[in-house]
């Protein structure tokens, strides 16, 4: 039951995945390859000083996973009623939109020392472009951690309807318990 005095995060998924989530009490993180935004599924565009740097950053990015939710915007409860989300993530309208207490999800994320925030949208065509040179930025892990907001929490304005709130983790061994 939705309580009008609470804030919610919504997760669109297939019926089968919803059953797994509700049965296990855990939400699973996704890899970049499972994302709809072509700019994200290919990973960030990183310009490298040399091949060794490219290999190091690429190897590190493979371990980063994300968990996405929709959220209510502008004081309206509309995060569960986005037609495109039903089409993209919930089996073309035949799936499920799970509603979670926002405070509880965010507490679970903090408890596991994960990072989360609202995704920002922009028309900047270079928003996912980064320059990495180990001589100036340190090791690949340090670079990714410092640039995490730009790498993981910026998307094209084309996806703004998703009203996304996102959490990131390293490795899929960090599920968020409900």
JSON list of C-alpha atoms in Angstrom, two decimals:
[
{"chain": "A", "resi": 1, "resn": "UNK", "atom": "CA", "xyz": [0.00, 0.00, 0.00]},
{"chain": "A", "resi": 2, "resn": "UNK", "atom": "CA", "xyz": [1.34, 3.42, -0.98]},
{"chain": "A", "resi": 3, "resn": "UNK", "atom": "CA", "xyz": [1.59, 5.92, 1.89]},
{"chain": "A", "resi": 4, "resn": "UNK", "atom": "CA", "xyz": [1.21, 9.49, 0.58]},
{"chain": "A", "resi": 5, "resn": "UNK", "atom": "CA", "xyz": [3.54, 10.72, 3.31]},
{"chain": "A", "resi": 6, "resn": "UNK", "atom": "CA", "xyz": [6.49, 8.60, 2.11]},
{"chain": "A", "resi": 7, "resn": "UNK", "atom": "CA", "xyz": [8.89, 8.84, -0.80]},
{"chain": "A", "resi": 8, "resn": "UNK", "atom": "CA", "xyz": [9.28, 5.86, -3.13]},
{"chain": "A", "resi": 9, "resn": "UNK", "atom": "CA", "xyz": [11.72, 4.47, -5.65]},
{"chain": "A", "resi": 10, "resn": "UNK", "atom": "CA", "xyz": [10.31, 2.30, -8.44]},
{"chain": "A", "resi": 11, "resn": "UNK", "atom": "CA", "xyz": [11.93, -0.65, -10.19]},
{"chain": "A", "resi": 12, "resn": "UNK", "atom": "CA", "xyz": [10.47, -1.85, -13.49]},
{"chain": "A", "resi": 13, "resn": "UNK", "atom": "CA", "xyz": [11.15, -5.48, -14.30]},
{"chain": "A", "resi": 14, "resn": "UNK", "atom": "CA", "xyz": [9.77, -8.69, -15.77]},
{"chain": "A", "resi": 15, "resn": "UNK", "atom": "CA", "xyz": [7.31, -10.79, -13.81]},
{"chain": "A", "resi": 16, "resn": "UNK", "atom": "CA", "xyz": [9.90, -13.56, -13.39]},
{"chain": "A", "resi": 17, "resn": "UNK", "atom": "CA", "xyz": [12.51, -11.12, -12.06]},
{"chain": "A", "resi": 18, "resn": "UNK", "atom": "CA", "xyz": [9.95, -9.58, -9.70]},
{"chain": "A", "resi": 19, "resn": "UNK", "atom": "CA", "xyz": [9.25, -13.02, -8.23]},
{"chain": "A", "resi": 20, "resn": "UNK", "atom": "CA", "xyz": [13.01, -13.57, -7.71]},
{"chain": "A", "resi": 21, "resn": "UNK", "atom": "CA", "xyz": [13.36, -10.14, -6.08]},
{"chain": "A", "resi": 22, "resn": "UNK", "atom": "CA", "xyz": [10.42, -10.67, -3.75]},
{"chain": "A", "resi": 23, "resn": "UNK", "atom": "CA", "xyz": [11.39, -14.26, -2.91]},
{"chain": "A", "resi": 24, "resn": "UNK", "atom": "CA", "xyz": [15.04, -13.47, -2.15]},
{"chain": "A", "resi": 25, "resn": "UNK", "atom": "CA", "xyz": [14.44, -10.01, -0.71]},
{"chain": "A", "resi": 26, "resn": "UNK", "atom": "CA", "xyz": [17.35, -8.72, -2.82]},
{"chain": "A", "resi": 27, "resn": "UNK", "atom": "CA", "xyz": [17.83, -6.49, -5.83]},
{"chain": "A", "resi": 28, "resn": "UNK", "atom": "CA", "xyz": [20.64, -7.39, -8.21]},
{"chain": "A", "resi": 29, "resn": "UNK", "atom": "CA", "xyz": [22.98, -4.98, -9.94]},
{"chain": "A", "resi": 30, "resn": "UNK", "atom": "CA", "xyz": [23.39, -4.90, -13.75]},
{"chain": "A", "resi": 31, "resn": "UNK", "atom": "CA", "xyz": [26.42, -4.64, -15.98]},
{"chain": "A", "resi": 32, "resn": "UNK", "atom": "CA", "xyz": [26.89, -1.97, -18.64]},
{"chain": "A", "resi": 33, "resn": "UNK", "atom": "CA", "xyz": [26.05, -4.50, -21.35]},
{"chain": "A", "resi": 34, "resn": "UNK", "atom": "CA", "xyz": [22.46, -4.70, -20.05]},
{"chain": "A", "resi": 35, "resn": "UNK", "atom": "CA", "xyz": [21.75, -0.97, -20.29]},
{"chain": "A", "resi": 36, "resn": "UNK", "atom": "CA", "xyz": [19.41, 0.57, -22.89]},
{"chain": "A", "resi": 37, "resn": "UNK", "atom": "CA", "xyz": [21.22, 3.88, -23.42]},
{"chain": "A", "resi": 38, "resn": "UNK", "atom": "CA", "xyz": [23.74, 3.18, -26.20]},
{"chain": "A", "resi": 39, "resn": "UNK", "atom": "CA", "xyz": [26.08, 5.77, -24.69]},
{"chain": "A", "resi": 40, "resn": "UNK", "atom": "CA", "xyz": [26.13, 3.80, -21.45]},
{"chain": "A", "resi": 41, "resn": "UNK", "atom": "CA", "xyz": [26.05, 0.23, -22.73]},
{"chain": "A", "resi": 42, "resn": "UNK", "atom": "CA", "xyz": [29.27, 0.89, -24.61]},
{"chain": "A", "resi": 43, "resn": "UNK", "atom": "CA", "xyz": [30.79, 2.43, -21.50]},
{"chain": "A", "resi": 44, "resn": "UNK", "atom": "CA", "xyz": [32.16, 5.94, -21.18]},
{"chain": "A", "resi": 45, "resn": "UNK", "atom": "CA", "xyz": [34.29, 7.33, -23.97]},
{"chain": "A", "resi": 46, "resn": "UNK", "atom": "CA", "xyz": [37.72, 7.57, -22.43]},
{"chain": "A", "resi": 47, "resn": "UNK", "atom": "CA", "xyz": [40.60, 9.02, -24.40]},
{"chain": "A", "resi": 48, "resn": "UNK", "atom": "CA", "xyz": [43.86, 7.39, -23.39]},
{"chain": "A", "resi": 49, "resn": "UNK", "atom": "CA", "xyz": [47.44, 8.51, -23.42]},
{"chain": "A", "resi": 50, "resn": "UNK", "atom": "CA", "xyz": [48.58, 4.97, -24.24]},
{"chain": "A", "resi": 51, "resn": "UNK", "atom": "CA", "xyz": [47.38, 1.39, -24.71]},
{"chain": "A", "resi": 52, "resn": "UNK", "atom": "CA", "xyz": [48.44, 0.35, -21.21]},
{"chain": "A", "resi": 53, "resn": "UNK", "atom": "CA", "xyz": [46.20, 3.03, -19.66]},
{"chain": "A", "resi": 54, "resn": "UNK", "atom": "CA", "xyz": [43.30, 1.92, -21.87]},
{"chain": "A", "resi": 55, "resn": "UNK", "atom": "CA", "xyz": [43.66, -1.68, -20.73]},
{"chain": "A", "resi": 56, "resn": "UNK", "atom": "CA", "xyz": [43.78, -0.68, -17.05]},
{"chain": "A", "resi": 57, "resn": "UNK", "atom": "CA", "xyz": [40.65, 1.51, -17.14]},
{"chain": "A", "resi": 58, "resn": "UNK", "atom": "CA", "xyz": [38.74, -1.00, -19.28]},
{"chain": "A", "resi": 59, "resn": "UNK", "atom": "CA", "xyz": [39.59, -3.79, -16.86]},
{"chain": "A", "resi": 60, "resn": "UNK", "atom": "CA", "xyz": [38.40, -1.73, -13.87]},
{"chain": "A", "resi": 61, "resn": "UNK", "atom": "CA", "xyz": [35.15, -0.55, -15.49]},
{"chain": "A", "resi": 62, "resn": "UNK", "atom": "CA", "xyz": [34.07, -4.18, -16.06]},
{"chain": "A", "resi": 63, "resn": "UNK", "atom": "CA", "xyz": [33.68, -4.54, -12.29]},
{"chain": "A", "resi": 64, "resn": "UNK", "atom": "CA", "xyz": [31.33, -1.57, -11.87]},
{"chain": "A", "resi": 65, "resn": "UNK", "atom": "CA", "xyz": [27.65, -2.44, -11.72]},
{"chain": "A", "resi": 66, "resn": "UNK", "atom": "CA", "xyz": [24.53, -0.41, -11.26]},
{"chain": "A", "resi": 67, "resn": "UNK", "atom": "CA", "xyz": [21.03, -0.62, -9.88]},
{"chain": "A", "resi": 68, "resn": "UNK", "atom": "CA", "xyz": [18.42, 1.73, -11.34]},
{"chain": "A", "resi": 69, "resn": "UNK", "atom": "CA", "xyz": [15.14, 3.06, -10.05]},
{"chain": "A", "resi": 70, "resn": "UNK", "atom": "CA", "xyz": [12.63, 5.63, -11.23]},
{"chain": "A", "resi": 71, "resn": "UNK", "atom": "CA", "xyz": [11.56, 8.31, -8.81]},
{"chain": "A", "resi": 72, "resn": "UNK", "atom": "CA", "xyz": [8.73, 10.76, -8.40]},
{"chain": "A", "resi": 73, "resn": "UNK", "atom": "CA", "xyz": [9.45, 14.25, -9.71]},
{"chain": "A", "resi": 74, "resn": "UNK", "atom": "CA", "xyz": [8.08, 17.72, -9.02]},
{"chain": "A", "resi": 75, "resn": "UNK", "atom": "CA", "xyz": [5.94, 16.62, -6.09]},
{"chain": "A", "resi": 76, "resn": "UNK", "atom": "CA", "xyz": [3.96, 14.15, -8.20]},
{"chain": "A", "resi": 77, "resn": "UNK", "atom": "CA", "xyz": [3.69, 10.39, -7.78]},
{"chain": "A", "resi": 78, "resn": "UNK", "atom": "CA", "xyz": [4.52, 9.49, -11.33]},
{"chain": "A", "resi": 79, "resn": "UNK", "atom": "CA", "xyz": [7.64, 7.31, -11.10]},
{"chain": "A", "resi": 80, "resn": "UNK", "atom": "CA", "xyz": [5.46, 4.20, -11.47]},
{"chain": "A", "resi": 81, "resn": "UNK", "atom": "CA", "xyz": [3.47, 5.54, -14.42]},
{"chain": "A", "resi": 82, "resn": "UNK", "atom": "CA", "xyz": [5.99, 6.11, -17.21]},
{"chain": "A", "resi": 83, "resn": "UNK", "atom": "CA", "xyz": [4.80, 4.34, -20.38]},
{"chain": "A", "resi": 84, "resn": "UNK", "atom": "CA", "xyz": [8.29, 4.08, -21.92]},
{"chain": "A", "resi": 85, "resn": "UNK", "atom": "CA", "xyz": [9.62, 2.43, -18.76]},
{"chain": "A", "resi": 86, "resn": "UNK", "atom": "CA", "xyz": [6.88, -0.20, -18.96]},
{"chain": "A", "resi": 87, "resn": "UNK", "atom": "CA", "xyz": [7.90, -0.77, -22.57]},
{"chain": "A", "resi": 88, "resn": "UNK", "atom": "CA", "xyz": [11.67, -0.89, -22.04]},
{"chain": "A", "resi": 89, "resn": "UNK", "atom": "CA", "xyz": [11.99, -2.73, -18.74]},
{"chain": "A", "resi": 90, "resn": "UNK", "atom": "CA", "xyz": [8.69, -4.39, -17.85]},
{"chain": "A", "resi": 91, "resn": "UNK", "atom": "CA", "xyz": [8.03, -6.75, -20.75]},
{"chain": "A", "resi": 92, "resn": "UNK", "atom": "CA", "xyz": [6.24, -4.20, -22.93]},
{"chain": "A", "resi": 93, "resn": "UNK", "atom": "CA", "xyz": [3.65, -3.55, -20.23]},
{"chain": "A", "resi": 94, "resn": "UNK", "atom": "CA", "xyz": [3.27, -7.16, -19.11]},
{"chain": "A", "resi": 95, "resn": "UNK", "atom": "CA", "xyz": [5.83, -6.93, -16.31]},
{"chain": "A", "resi": 96, "resn": "UNK", "atom": "CA", "xyz": [5.91, -5.34, -12.89]},
{"chain": "A", "resi": 97, "resn": "UNK", "atom": "CA", "xyz": [6.79, -2.01, -11.31]},
{"chain": "A", "resi": 98, "resn": "UNK", "atom": "CA", "xyz": [7.89, -2.59, -7.72]},
{"chain": "A", "resi": 99, "resn": "UNK", "atom": "CA", "xyz": [7.61, 0.33, -5.30]},
{"chain": "A", "resi": 100, "resn": "UNK", "atom": "CA", "xyz": [10.18, 0.58, -2.51]},
{"chain": "A", "resi": 101, "resn": "UNK", "atom": "CA", "xyz": [10.39, 2.92, 0.46]},
{"chain": "A", "resi": 102, "resn": "UNK", "atom": "CA", "xyz": [13.04, 5.38, -0.68]},
{"chain": "A", "resi": 103, "resn": "UNK", "atom": "CA", "xyz": [14.50, 5.89, 2.80]},
{"chain": "A", "resi": 104, "resn": "UNK", "atom": "CA", "xyz": [14.91, 2.14, 3.36]},
{"chain": "A", "resi": 105, "resn": "UNK", "atom": "CA", "xyz": [16.61, 1.59, 0.00]},
{"chain": "A", "resi": 106, "resn": "UNK", "atom": "CA", "xyz": [18.97, 4.53, 0.58]},
{"chain": "A", "resi": 107, "resn": "UNK", "atom": "CA", "xyz": [19.78, 3.27, 4.09]},
{"chain": "A", "resi": 108, "resn": "UNK", "atom": "CA", "xyz": [20.57, -0.18, 2.66]},
{"chain": "A", "resi": 109, "resn": "UNK", "atom": "CA", "xyz": [22.86, 1.41, 0.08]},
{"chain": "A", "resi": 110, "resn": "UNK", "atom": "CA", "xyz": [24.69, 3.47, 2.71]},
{"chain": "A", "resi": 111, "resn": "UNK", "atom": "CA", "xyz": [24.95, 0.50, 5.07]},
{"chain": "A", "resi": 112, "resn": "UNK", "atom": "CA", "xyz": [26.88, -1.38, 2.40]},
{"chain": "A", "resi": 113, "resn": "UNK", "atom": "CA", "xyz": [29.10, 1.65, 1.69]},
{"chain": "A", "resi": 114, "resn": "UNK", "atom": "CA", "xyz": [27.79, 1.95, -1.86]},
{"chain": "A", "resi": 115, "resn": "UNK", "atom": "CA", "xyz": [27.27, 5.20, -3.75]},
{"chain": "A", "resi": 116, "resn": "UNK", "atom": "CA", "xyz": [23.97, 6.49, -5.10]},
{"chain": "A", "resi": 117, "resn": "UNK", "atom": "CA", "xyz": [22.31, 9.65, -6.32]},
{"chain": "A", "resi": 118, "resn": "UNK", "atom": "CA", "xyz": [19.87, 11.05, -8.83]},
{"chain": "A", "resi": 119, "resn": "UNK", "atom": "CA", "xyz": [21.02, 10.87, -12.46]},
{"chain": "A", "resi": 120, "resn": "UNK", "atom": "CA", "xyz": [21.55, 14.23, -14.18]},
{"chain": "A", "resi": 121, "resn": "UNK", "atom": "CA", "xyz": [20.49, 14.70, -17.81]},
{"chain": "A", "resi": 122, "resn": "UNK", "atom": "CA", "xyz": [22.13, 16.97, -20.36]},
{"chain": "A", "resi": 123, "resn": "UNK", "atom": "CA", "xyz": [22.26, 17.73, -24.07]},
{"chain": "A", "resi": 124, "resn": "UNK", "atom": "CA", "xyz": [26.06, 17.96, -23.86]},
{"chain": "A", "resi": 125, "resn": "UNK", "atom": "CA", "xyz": [27.27, 15.52, -26.51]},
{"chain": "A", "resi": 126, "resn": "UNK", "atom": "CA", "xyz": [30.63, 15.21, -24.76]},
{"chain": "A", "resi": 127, "resn": "UNK", "atom": "CA", "xyz": [29.24, 14.45, -21.31]},
{"chain": "A", "resi": 128, "resn": "UNK", "atom": "CA", "xyz": [30.57, 10.89, -21.31]},
{"chain": "A", "resi": 129, "resn": "UNK", "atom": "CA", "xyz": [34.00, 11.73, -22.76]},
{"chain": "A", "resi": 130, "resn": "UNK", "atom": "CA", "xyz": [36.98, 11.56, -20.41]},
{"chain": "A", "resi": 131, "resn": "UNK", "atom": "CA", "xyz": [40.73, 11.90, -20.77]},
{"chain": "A", "resi": 132, "resn": "UNK", "atom": "CA", "xyz": [42.81, 9.49, -18.74]},
{"chain": "A", "resi": 133, "resn": "UNK", "atom": "CA", "xyz": [46.57, 9.59, -18.48]},
{"chain": "A", "resi": 134, "resn": "UNK", "atom": "CA", "xyz": [48.08, 7.66, -15.59]},
{"chain": "A", "resi": 135, "resn": "UNK", "atom": "CA", "xyz": [50.91, 10.19, -15.34]},
{"chain": "A", "resi": 136, "resn": "UNK", "atom": "CA", "xyz": [48.40, 12.85, -14.26]},
{"chain": "A", "resi": 137, "resn": "UNK", "atom": "CA", "xyz": [45.40, 10.92, -12.88]},
{"chain": "A", "resi": 138, "resn": "UNK", "atom": "CA", "xyz": [47.06, 8.16, -10.86]},
{"chain": "A", "resi": 139, "resn": "UNK", "atom": "CA", "xyz": [45.91, 4.57, -11.09]},
{"chain": "A", "resi": 140, "resn": "UNK", "atom": "CA", "xyz": [42.76, 3.55, -12.96]},
{"chain": "A", "resi": 141, "resn": "UNK", "atom": "CA", "xyz": [40.74, 2.82, -9.81]},
{"chain": "A", "resi": 142, "resn": "UNK", "atom": "CA", "xyz": [41.50, 6.26, -8.34]},
{"chain": "A", "resi": 143, "resn": "UNK", "atom": "CA", "xyz": [40.56, 7.92, -11.64]},
{"chain": "A", "resi": 144, "resn": "UNK", "atom": "CA", "xyz": [37.21, 6.10, -11.85]},
{"chain": "A", "resi": 145, "resn": "UNK", "atom": "CA", "xyz": [36.36, 6.83, -8.21]},
{"chain": "A", "resi": 146, "resn": "UNK", "atom": "CA", "xyz": [37.10, 10.54, -8.62]},
{"chain": "A", "resi": 147, "resn": "UNK", "atom": "CA", "xyz": [35.14, 10.77, -11.87]},
{"chain": "A", "resi": 148, "resn": "UNK", "atom": "CA", "xyz": [32.24, 8.53, -10.75]},
{"chain": "A", "resi": 149, "resn": "UNK", "atom": "CA", "xyz": [29.62, 11.28, -10.85]},
{"chain": "A", "resi": 150, "resn": "UNK", "atom": "CA", "xyz": [30.48, 12.13, -14.45]},
{"chain": "A", "resi": 151, "resn": "UNK", "atom": "CA", "xyz": [30.93, 8.53, -15.55]},
{"chain": "A", "resi": 152, "resn": "UNK", "atom": "CA", "xyz": [27.91, 6.91, -13.91]},
{"chain": "A", "resi": 153, "resn": "UNK", "atom": "CA", "xyz": [25.40, 9.68, -13.12]},
{"chain": "A", "resi": 154, "resn": "UNK", "atom": "CA", "xyz": [25.11, 11.69, -16.35]},
{"chain": "A", "resi": 155, "resn": "UNK", "atom": "CA", "xyz": [22.92, 10.69, -19.27]},
{"chain": "A", "resi": 156, "resn": "UNK", "atom": "CA", "xyz": [21.60, 12.21, -22.46]},
{"chain": "A", "resi": 157, "resn": "UNK", "atom": "CA", "xyz": [18.49, 14.39, -22.13]},
{"chain": "A", "resi": 158, "resn": "UNK", "atom": "CA", "xyz": [16.80, 11.79, -24.37]},
{"chain": "A", "resi": 159, "resn": "UNK", "atom": "CA", "xyz": [16.51, 9.55, -21.31]},
{"chain": "A", "resi": 160, "resn": "UNK", "atom": "CA", "xyz": [15.24, 12.17, -18.83]},
{"chain": "A", "resi": 161, "resn": "UNK", "atom": "CA", "xyz": [11.76, 10.60, -18.80]},
{"chain": "A", "resi": 162, "resn": "UNK", "atom": "CA", "xyz": [13.29, 7.72, -16.79]},
{"chain": "A", "resi": 163, "resn": "UNK", "atom": "CA", "xyz": [13.59, 10.01, -13.74]},
{"chain": "A", "resi": 164, "resn": "UNK", "atom": "CA", "xyz": [16.43, 7.76, -12.65]},
{"chain": "A", "resi": 165, "resn": "UNK", "atom": "CA", "xyz": [17.96, 7.26, -9.24]},
{"chain": "A", "resi": 166, "resn": "UNK", "atom": "CA", "xyz": [21.00, 5.01, -9.45]},
{"chain": "A", "resi": 167, "resn": "UNK", "atom": "CA", "xyz": [23.33, 3.09, -7.15]},
{"chain": "A", "resi": 168, "resn": "UNK", "atom": "CA", "xyz": [26.72, 1.73, -8.18]},
{"chain": "A", "resi": 169, "resn": "UNK", "atom": "CA", "xyz": [28.76, -1.13, -6.78]},
{"chain": "A", "resi": 170, "resn": "UNK", "atom": "CA", "xyz": [31.90, -3.03, -7.56]},
{"chain": "A", "resi": 171, "resn": "UNK", "atom": "CA", "xyz": [31.11, -6.70, -8.33]},
{"chain": "A", "resi": 172, "resn": "UNK", "atom": "CA", "xyz": [27.68, -8.31, -8.24]},
{"chain": "A", "resi": 173, "resn": "UNK", "atom": "CA", "xyz": [28.31, -9.71, -4.78]},
{"chain": "A", "resi": 174, "resn": "UNK", "atom": "CA", "xyz": [26.74, -6.65, -3.13]},
{"chain": "A", "resi": 175, "resn": "UNK", "atom": "CA", "xyz": [22.94, -7.06, -3.43]},
{"chain": "A", "resi": 176, "resn": "UNK", "atom": "CA", "xyz": [20.71, -4.55, -1.69]},
{"chain": "A", "resi": 177, "resn": "UNK", "atom": "CA", "xyz": [18.48, -6.29, 0.82]},
{"chain": "A", "resi": 178, "resn": "UNK", "atom": "CA", "xyz": [14.89, -5.11, 0.95]}
]
